[in-house]
C-alpha cells in the first residue's frame, strides 16, 4: 500500500508517518520509484504500536526508539533489556543507592522472597520515589509500598503467564513492551477510578 | 533564608530555582532589597514537591503548574479537580467515547459497583488504552483489566484512608497529589520488580 493508505488505515497523519520514518521508529517502505514506497501489514502494526507508546503511554520519541531497538535485538536477555529501557527511569544525577530508601527496597525484596534486583532500573526508581516522599515527611505514603507490593505480585504473575503464551519471540517481546507500558496506563487509570469510588463511599457524594 | 541556602537544603540548583520561580511553580520570596529575596520552610517544602513531580513522576512543567493551581484553589471539588489534571490524560483528538472500549469500561465499573465515571479523565484514558491494545489484536492484554481492577481496588481503599487522615485541607491535597503520581511510580516500579521475579521463577535464572 501507499503511504496515504497506511495513514487512512491507522489514522496517523502523513506528516506524522514521515516524522516517524525520519526518526527511525518505522522501517522504510520498499522503494517503488524515487518518490514512492510501498508499505505492508508490518508497517500498519508497527505504526499502531508506536502510536500506543507515544499517545497512550506518553513515552518520548527517544524512549520509543530506545525500546524498539532493544525489541529488535535478539540477545538472550532481551526481556531484561526492554524492561531496563522503559520508564519509570531513574532521574539523571540521582544519588547513589546507599541510603535508607535503598535499604527499604532491598529489605522489601528480601522479605517477599523476590528474585529481583534492588540495583536494577525499577529498583532504583522505587528508591528514588521513596526518598522523595521521605524528604517531604510523608512516611504515611512511604508505608503504602507494602500494600502496593502485595497488589502487584498478583498482577505480575498473570502478566508474565499471559505474555509468554505468545506465538514466537516477536509476539512475546511485543507483549512485554505493550503489557508493561500500556499496562501501567490501565493500572493508573483504574486506580483513579477506584479513588473516585472510595472517596464517594467515605466522604459522601461530593467526591 | 537566601536562595543559595534554599538551593543547598533542597539540592535543587539556583538556575533551576530561578526557572521554577519564572514558571510560577514556586511562589516568590519576600523581597528584602531590589536584588534579594528571603525564602522560608514553605519554599523548601514546595520545592521538594515540584522536584518530586518533575523528576520522579516525570510530569511536564505545564502539568505541574496545572496541578498546583488546582491544589491552591479551595473549591468543594478540589480532589476531583486535582485528579482530572493528573496524568494519564486522554490524547488530544482522541475518538469520542462511544465504542467497544468505552462499553467495556462502563461495564467494568458497573459490575464492580464503583461510583466512578466512565466519562471522567481516567475513564477515558482507560478506554483509550484498551482501544489501542484491541486495535493491535492484543485481546489477551485487554483481558488483564479484570486482574488490575481487582488489585487497584484494595490499593485505592488504603490510599484514600491514608490521605484523608491529613492535618487540614492542605495536607490532604498534598497527599492526593503525591499519593497519586508518586504512588504510580512506586506501583509501576514494584510491578517491574515482580515481573523480574515471576520471569525468573517461570523461565529460570536467565532473566
CSV table of N, CA and C in Angstrom, one decimal, chain A residues 3 6 10 12-14 16-29 39-51 64-65 68 72:
chain,number,residue,atom,x,y,z
A,3,UNK,N,1.7,5.3,1.2
A,3,UNK,CA,1.6,6.0,2.5
A,3,UNK,C,0.2,6.6,2.8
A,6,UNK,N,-1.7,3.8,4.2
A,6,UNK,CA,-1.2,3.5,5.6
A,6,UNK,C,-1.8,4.5,6.6
A,10,UNK,N,-4.5,3.5,9.7
A,10,UNK,CA,-4.0,3.6,11.1
A,10,UNK,C,-4.6,4.9,11.7
A,12,UNK,N,-3.1,7.7,11.5
A,12,UNK,CA,-1.9,8.5,11.8
A,12,UNK,C,-1.7,9.4,10.5
A,13,UNK,N,-1.5,10.7,10.7
A,13,UNK,CA,-1.4,11.6,9.6
A,13,UNK,C,-0.1,11.3,8.8
A,14,UNK,N,-0.1,11.7,7.5
A,14,UNK,CA,1.0,11.5,6.7
A,14,UNK,C,2.3,12.3,7.2
A,16,UNK,N,3.0,12.9,10.3
A,16,UNK,CA,3.5,12.2,11.4
A,16,UNK,C,4.2,10.9,11.0
A,17,UNK,N,3.6,10.2,10.0
A,17,UNK,CA,4.3,9.0,9.5
A,17,UNK,C,5.7,9.3,9.0
A,18,UNK,N,5.8,10.5,8.2
A,18,UNK,CA,7.1,10.9,7.7
A,18,UNK,C,8.1,11.2,8.9
A,19,UNK,N,7.5,11.8,9.9
A,19,UNK,CA,8.4,12.1,11.1
A,19,UNK,C,8.9,10.8,11.7
A,20,UNK,N,8.0,9.8,11.9
A,20,UNK,CA,8.4,8.6,12.5
A,20,UNK,C,9.4,7.8,11.6
A,21,UNK,N,9.3,7.9,10.3
A,21,UNK,CA,10.2,7.3,9.4
A,21,UNK,C,11.6,8.0,9.6
A,22,UNK,N,11.6,9.3,9.6
A,22,UNK,CA,12.9,10.1,9.8
A,22,UNK,C,13.5,9.7,11.1
A,23,UNK,N,12.7,9.5,12.1
A,23,UNK,CA,13.2,9.2,13.5
A,23,UNK,C,13.6,7.8,13.7
A,24,UNK,N,13.3,7.0,12.6
A,24,UNK,CA,13.7,5.6,12.7
A,24,UNK,C,12.7,4.7,13.5
A,25,UNK,N,11.5,5.2,13.8
A,25,UNK,CA,10.6,4.4,14.6
A,25,UNK,C,9.8,3.5,13.7
A,26,UNK,N,9.8,3.7,12.4
A,26,UNK,CA,9.1,2.9,11.5
A,26,UNK,C,10.1,2.5,10.4
A,27,UNK,N,10.2,1.2,10.0
A,27,UNK,CA,11.2,0.9,9.0
A,27,UNK,C,10.8,1.5,7.6
A,28,UNK,N,11.7,1.8,6.8
A,28,UNK,CA,11.4,2.4,5.5
A,28,UNK,C,10.6,1.4,4.7
A,29,UNK,N,9.7,1.9,3.8
A,29,UNK,CA,9.0,1.0,2.9
A,29,UNK,C,9.8,0.5,1.8
A,39,UNK,N,4.2,0.1,1.5
A,39,UNK,CA,4.2,-0.4,2.9
A,39,UNK,C,3.3,-1.6,3.0
A,40,UNK,N,3.5,-2.4,4.0
A,40,UNK,CA,2.6,-3.6,4.2
A,40,UNK,C,2.1,-3.7,5.6
A,41,UNK,N,1.5,-4.8,6.0
A,41,UNK,CA,0.9,-5.0,7.3
A,41,UNK,C,1.8,-4.9,8.4
A,42,UNK,N,3.1,-5.2,8.2
A,42,UNK,CA,4.1,-5.0,9.3
A,42,UNK,C,4.2,-3.5,9.7
A,43,UNK,N,4.1,-2.6,8.6
A,43,UNK,CA,4.1,-1.2,8.9
A,43,UNK,C,2.9,-0.7,9.7
A,44,UNK,N,1.7,-1.3,9.3
A,44,UNK,CA,0.5,-1.0,9.9
A,44,UNK,C,0.6,-1.3,11.4
A,45,UNK,N,1.1,-2.5,11.7
A,45,UNK,CA,1.2,-3.0,13.1
A,45,UNK,C,2.2,-2.1,13.9
A,46,UNK,N,3.3,-1.9,13.3
A,46,UNK,CA,4.4,-1.1,14.0
A,46,UNK,C,3.9,0.3,14.3
A,47,UNK,N,3.1,0.9,13.3
A,47,UNK,CA,2.6,2.2,13.5
A,47,UNK,C,1.6,2.3,14.6
A,48,UNK,N,0.8,1.3,14.7
A,48,UNK,CA,-0.2,1.3,15.8
A,48,UNK,C,0.5,1.2,17.2
A,49,UNK,N,1.6,0.4,17.1
A,49,UNK,CA,2.4,0.2,18.4
A,49,UNK,C,3.1,1.5,18.8
A,50,UNK,N,3.7,2.2,17.8
A,50,UNK,CA,4.4,3.5,18.1
A,50,UNK,C,3.3,4.5,18.6
A,51,UNK,N,2.2,4.5,18.0
A,51,UNK,CA,1.2,5.5,18.4
A,51,UNK,C,0.7,5.2,19.9
A,64,UNK,N,10.8,5.7,22.8
A,64,UNK,CA,10.2,4.7,21.9
A,64,UNK,C,11.3,4.0,21.1
A,65,UNK,N,12.2,4.9,20.5
A,65,UNK,CA,13.3,4.4,19.7
A,65,UNK,C,14.1,3.4,20.5
A,68,UNK,N,12.3,0.1,21.1
A,68,UNK,CA,12.1,-0.7,19.8
A,68,UNK,C,13.5,-1.3,19.4
A,72,UNK,N,14.1,-5.1,18.8
A,72,UNK,CA,14.6,-5.6,17.5
A,72,UNK,C,15.9,-6.5,17.7
